[in-house]
PDB file of C-alpha atoms in Angstrom:
ATOM      1  CA  UNK A  23     120.853 122.098 129.259  1.00 52.00           C
ATOM      2  CA  UNK A  24     121.547 118.346 130.864  1.00 46.00           C
ATOM      3  CA  UNK A  25     122.758 115.504 128.224  1.00 41.00           C
ATOM      4  CA  UNK A  26     119.948 113.974 127.707  1.00 42.00           C
ATOM      5  CA  UNK A  27     118.081 117.468 126.258  1.00 48.00           C
ATOM      6  CA  UNK A  28     121.095 118.194 124.579  1.00 41.00           C
ATOM      7  CA  UNK A  29     120.692 114.775 122.394  1.00 40.00           C
ATOM      8  CA  UNK A  30     117.337 115.207 122.215  1.00 41.00           C
ATOM      9  CA  UNK A  31     117.920 118.662 120.458  1.00 48.00           C
ATOM     10  CA  UNK A  32     120.572 116.569 118.056  1.00 48.00           C
ATOM     11  CA  UNK A  33     118.895 113.681 117.580  1.00 38.00           C
ATOM     12  CA  UNK A  34     115.026 116.063 116.468  1.00 41.00           C
ATOM     13  CA  UNK A  35     117.204 118.757 114.278  1.00 42.00           C
ATOM     14  CA  UNK A  36     118.792 115.826 112.181  1.00 43.00           C
ATOM     15  CA  UNK A  37     115.231 113.916 111.525  1.00 38.00           C
ATOM     16  CA  UNK A  38     114.019 117.747 110.373  1.00 39.00           C
ATOM     17  CA  UNK A  39     117.418 117.908 108.457  1.00 43.00           C
ATOM     18  CA  UNK A  40     117.110 114.639 107.353  1.00 42.00           C
ATOM     19  CA  UNK A  41     112.975 114.977 106.569  1.00 44.00           C
ATOM     20  CA  UNK A  42     114.227 118.068 104.093  1.00 44.00           C
ATOM     21  CA  UNK A  43     116.297 116.315 102.172  1.00 43.00           C
ATOM     22  CA  UNK A  44     114.131 114.046 101.212  1.00 45.00           C
ATOM     23  CA  UNK A  45     111.510 113.948  98.344  1.00 42.00           C
ATOM     24  CA  UNK A  46     108.274 115.351  99.464  1.00 43.00           C
ATOM     25  CA  UNK A  47     105.398 114.360  98.421  1.00 43.00           C
ATOM     26  CA  UNK A  48     101.326 114.670  99.167  1.00 45.00           C
ATOM     27  CA  UNK A  49      98.917 112.360  99.003  1.00 44.00           C
ATOM     28  CA  UNK A  50      96.112 113.717  96.273  1.00 44.00           C
ATOM     29  CA  UNK A  51      92.717 112.516  96.868  1.00 51.00           C
ATOM     30  CA  UNK A  52      92.646 109.276  95.139  1.00 55.00           C
ATOM     31  CA  UNK A  53      95.297 108.423  97.524  1.00 66.00           C
ATOM     32  CA  UNK A  54      98.096 108.187  94.692  1.00 69.00           C
ATOM     33  CA  UNK A  55     101.699 110.015  95.623  1.00 70.00           C
ATOM     34  CA  UNK A  56     102.367 113.366  93.856  1.00 68.00           C
ATOM     35  CA  UNK A  57     105.611 114.532  93.891  1.00 64.00           C
ATOM     36  CA  UNK A  58     105.460 118.286  95.214  1.00 75.00           C
ATOM     37  CA  UNK A  59     109.569 118.901  94.473  1.00 82.00           C
ATOM     38  CA  UNK A  60     112.372 117.201  94.374  1.00 90.00           C
ATOM     39  CA  UNK A  61     116.746 118.004  96.257  1.00 90.00           C
ATOM     40  CA  UNK A  62     118.727 118.348  92.995  1.00 89.00           C
ATOM     41  CA  UNK A  63     121.684 118.371  95.500  1.00 90.00           C
ATOM     42  CA  UNK A  64     122.687 119.231  99.298  1.00 91.00           C
ATOM     43  CA  UNK A  65     125.431 121.566 100.070  1.00 91.00           C
ATOM     44  CA  UNK A  66     126.849 121.100 103.485  1.00 92.00           C
ATOM     45  CA  UNK A  67     123.332 121.789 105.339  1.00 86.00           C
ATOM     46  CA  UNK A  68     121.363 124.147 102.378  1.00 89.00           C
ATOM     47  CA  UNK A  69     119.752 122.228  99.403  1.00 90.00           C
ATOM     48  CA  UNK A  70     119.320 122.890  95.660  1.00 90.00           C
ATOM     49  CA  UNK A  71     115.698 122.097  94.575  1.00 91.00           C
ATOM     50  CA  UNK A  72     114.022 121.178  91.797  1.00 91.00           C
ATOM     51  CA  UNK A  73     111.457 123.756  91.157  1.00 89.00           C
ATOM     52  CA  UNK A  74     114.005 126.367  92.270  1.00 89.00           C
ATOM     53  CA  UNK A  75     116.376 125.081  88.835  1.00 91.00           C
ATOM     54  CA  UNK A  76     113.351 126.077  86.931  1.00 90.00           C
ATOM     55  CA  UNK A  77     112.284 129.056  88.277  1.00 88.00           C
ATOM     56  CA  UNK A  78     116.216 130.154  87.765  1.00 89.00           C
ATOM     57  CA  UNK A  79     115.668 128.300  83.953  1.00 91.00           C
ATOM     58  CA  UNK A  80     112.239 130.720  83.303  1.00 90.00           C
ATOM     59  CA  UNK A  81     113.977 133.482  84.657  1.00 88.00           C
ATOM     60  CA  UNK A  82     116.862 133.167  82.400  1.00 91.00           C
ATOM     61  CA  UNK A  83     114.839 132.226  78.890  1.00 92.00           C
ATOM     62  CA  UNK A  84     112.315 135.320  80.077  1.00 91.00           C
ATOM     63  CA  UNK A  85     115.517 137.314  80.233  1.00 90.00           C
ATOM     64  CA  UNK A  86     117.163 135.752  77.417  1.00 92.00           C
ATOM     65  CA  UNK A  87     113.609 136.730  74.968  1.00 92.00           C
ATOM     66  CA  UNK A  88     113.594 139.916  76.186  1.00 91.00           C
ATOM     67  CA  UNK A  89     117.361 140.812  75.997  1.00 92.00           C
ATOM     68  CA  UNK A  90     118.447 138.826  73.190  1.00 91.00           C
ATOM     69  CA  UNK A  91     115.615 138.483  71.106  1.00 90.00           C
ATOM     70  CA  UNK A  92     115.684 135.099  70.815  1.00 90.00           C
ATOM     71  CA  UNK A  93     112.285 132.422  70.553  1.00 92.00           C
ATOM     72  CA  UNK A  94     110.841 131.319  73.914  1.00 91.00           C
ATOM     73  CA  UNK A  95     112.038 127.668  72.334  1.00 93.00           C
ATOM     74  CA  UNK A  96     115.646 128.858  71.600  1.00 92.00           C
ATOM     75  CA  UNK A  97     116.431 130.077  74.632  1.00 92.00           C
ATOM     76  CA  UNK A  98     114.853 127.183  76.178  1.00 91.00           C
ATOM     77  CA  UNK A  99     116.606 124.243  74.051  1.00 92.00           C
ATOM     78  CA  UNK A 100     119.908 126.715  74.929  1.00 92.00           C
ATOM     79  CA  UNK A 101     118.985 126.611  78.780  1.00 92.00           C
ATOM     80  CA  UNK A 102     118.352 123.083  78.835  1.00 91.00           C
ATOM     81  CA  UNK A 103     121.532 122.574  77.352  1.00 92.00           C
ATOM     82  CA  UNK A 104     123.704 124.817  79.750  1.00 92.00           C
ATOM     83  CA  UNK A 105     121.189 123.164  82.862  1.00 92.00           C
ATOM     84  CA  UNK A 106     124.822 121.443  84.272  1.00 93.00           C
ATOM     85  CA  UNK A 107     126.436 125.065  84.375  1.00 94.00           C
ATOM     86  CA  UNK A 108     123.493 126.595  86.235  1.00 92.00           C
ATOM     87  CA  UNK A 109     123.223 124.071  88.157  1.00 92.00           C
ATOM     88  CA  UNK A 110     126.793 124.007  89.425  1.00 93.00           C
ATOM     89  CA  UNK A 111     126.117 128.003  89.755  1.00 92.00           C
ATOM     90  CA  UNK A 112     123.615 127.727  91.912  1.00 92.00           C
ATOM     91  CA  UNK A 113     125.923 125.511  94.112  1.00 93.00           C
ATOM     92  CA  UNK A 114     128.530 127.967  94.004  1.00 92.00           C
ATOM     93  CA  UNK A 115     126.028 130.313  95.198  1.00 90.00           C
ATOM     94  CA  UNK A 116     124.559 128.675  98.300  1.00 90.00           C
ATOM     95  CA  UNK A 117     128.133 128.290  99.361  1.00 92.00           C
ATOM     96  CA  UNK A 118     128.712 131.669  99.147  1.00 89.00           C
ATOM     97  CA  UNK A 119     125.434 132.623 101.165  1.00 87.00           C
ATOM     98  CA  UNK A 120     126.742 129.941 103.509  1.00 90.00           C
ATOM     99  CA  UNK A 121     130.213 131.764 103.829  1.00 90.00           C
ATOM    100  CA  UNK A 122     128.247 135.277 103.934  1.00 88.00           C
ATOM    101  CA  UNK A 123     126.136 132.895 107.195  1.00 86.00           C
ATOM    102  CA  UNK A 124     129.516 132.475 108.766  1.00 89.00           C
ATOM    103  CA  UNK A 125     130.460 135.924 108.281  1.00 89.00           C
ATOM    104  CA  UNK A 126     127.716 137.337 110.077  1.00 88.00           C
ATOM    105  CA  UNK A 127     126.786 139.699 106.996  1.00 89.00           C
ATOM    106  CA  UNK A 128     122.881 138.172 107.639  1.00 87.00           C
ATOM    107  CA  UNK A 129     121.830 141.624 110.330  1.00 89.00           C
ATOM    108  CA  UNK A 130     123.266 144.034 107.770  1.00 92.00           C
ATOM    109  CA  UNK A 131     121.690 142.459 104.614  1.00 90.00           C
ATOM    110  CA  UNK A 132     118.624 141.816 106.158  1.00 91.00           C
ATOM    111  CA  UNK A 133     118.991 146.122 106.781  1.00 93.00           C
ATOM    112  CA  UNK A 134     119.790 146.814 103.085  1.00 93.00           C
ATOM    113  CA  UNK A 135     116.680 144.357 101.583  1.00 92.00           C
ATOM    114  CA  UNK A 136     114.479 146.483 104.024  1.00 91.00           C
ATOM    115  CA  UNK A 137     115.762 149.629 102.666  1.00 93.00           C
ATOM    116  CA  UNK A 138     115.207 148.049  99.501  1.00 92.00           C
ATOM    117  CA  UNK A 139     111.599 147.510  99.949  1.00 90.00           C
ATOM    118  CA  UNK A 140     110.415 150.955 101.920  1.00 92.00           C
ATOM    119  CA  UNK A 141     112.133 152.444  99.178  1.00 92.00           C
ATOM    120  CA  UNK A 142     110.171 150.449  96.594  1.00 90.00           C
ATOM    121  CA  UNK A 143     107.213 151.867  98.751  1.00 90.00           C
ATOM    122  CA  UNK A 144     107.826 155.137  98.621  1.00 91.00           C
ATOM    123  CA  UNK A 145     108.113 155.287  95.311  1.00 92.00           C
ATOM    124  CA  UNK A 146     104.915 153.293  94.154  1.00 90.00           C
ATOM    125  CA  UNK A 147     102.981 155.553  96.779  1.00 91.00           C
ATOM    126  CA  UNK A 148     102.302 152.538  98.735  1.00 90.00           C
ATOM    127  CA  UNK A 149     101.007 153.147 102.176  1.00 91.00           C
ATOM    128  CA  UNK A 150     102.791 150.180 104.191  1.00 91.00           C
ATOM    129  CA  UNK A 151     104.761 147.414 103.542  1.00 88.00           C
ATOM    130  CA  UNK A 152     101.215 144.793 103.245  1.00 90.00           C
ATOM    131  CA  UNK A 153     100.114 147.414 100.925  1.00 90.00           C
ATOM    132  CA  UNK A 154     103.256 146.612  98.694  1.00 90.00           C
ATOM    133  CA  UNK A 155     103.119 143.173  98.881  1.00 92.00           C
ATOM    134  CA  UNK A 156      99.658 142.721  97.489  1.00 92.00           C
ATOM    135  CA  UNK A 157     100.296 145.731  94.422  1.00 91.00           C
ATOM    136  CA  UNK A 158     103.071 143.546  93.860  1.00 90.00           C
ATOM    137  CA  UNK A 159     101.179 139.962  93.592  1.00 91.00           C
ATOM    138  CA  UNK A 160      98.398 141.761  91.856  1.00 92.00           C
ATOM    139  CA  UNK A 161     101.099 142.090  89.127  1.00 90.00           C
ATOM    140  CA  UNK A 162     102.173 138.294  89.311  1.00 88.00           C
ATOM    141  CA  UNK A 163     105.301 138.865  91.601  1.00 87.00           C
ATOM    142  CA  UNK A 164     105.912 136.561  94.821  1.00 89.00           C
ATOM    143  CA  UNK A 165     107.630 139.337  97.035  1.00 89.00           C
ATOM    144  CA  UNK A 166     109.271 136.650  99.227  1.00 90.00           C
ATOM    145  CA  UNK A 167     111.441 135.673  96.121  1.00 87.00           C
ATOM    146  CA  UNK A 168     111.863 139.432  95.363  1.00 88.00           C
ATOM    147  CA  UNK A 169     113.422 139.368  99.266  1.00 91.00           C
ATOM    148  CA  UNK A 170     115.602 136.398  98.523  1.00 86.00           C
ATOM    149  CA  UNK A 171     117.090 137.180  95.545  1.00 86.00           C
ATOM    150  CA  UNK A 172     117.959 140.710  96.887  1.00 90.00           C
ATOM    151  CA  UNK A 173     119.391 138.912 100.142  1.00 88.00           C
ATOM    152  CA  UNK A 174     121.518 136.436  97.424  1.00 85.00           C
ATOM    153  CA  UNK A 175     122.689 139.557  95.653  1.00 87.00           C
ATOM    154  CA  UNK A 176     123.320 141.475  98.729  1.00 88.00           C
ATOM    155  CA  UNK A 177     125.187 138.762 100.414  1.00 84.00           C
TER     156      UNK A 177
END
């Protein structure tokens, strides 16, 4: 690779990275910008988004309602008070994931996640992974979110 190609790739990578760090907006039909997601924290080359914080808060609230028998309102109020702590935990998790990547555990993690999904596929009697994903979506679960959670857990 020559010097110009190297510079071009670095500039292109920097532009992509800067774009990823800015708030993403989509124009509605009436040409008013609509915010889709917002960056809450930058962690080296990763980011914590507002949608991720909301997903984690929602999951924690559901767990509190189910396990601690709290009302949804009480659970939400408690989690709103602990929001800075939740964000700090997400930052720590992102740092651990980045360290796992540096250590080269991605391949092992991916194999473990795939084995989990194959096990679930057999357990529920799905013929293949596509059928499993369809079943999961039919139950309101997002296979990609579940995979991401498993990757974080294994890392």
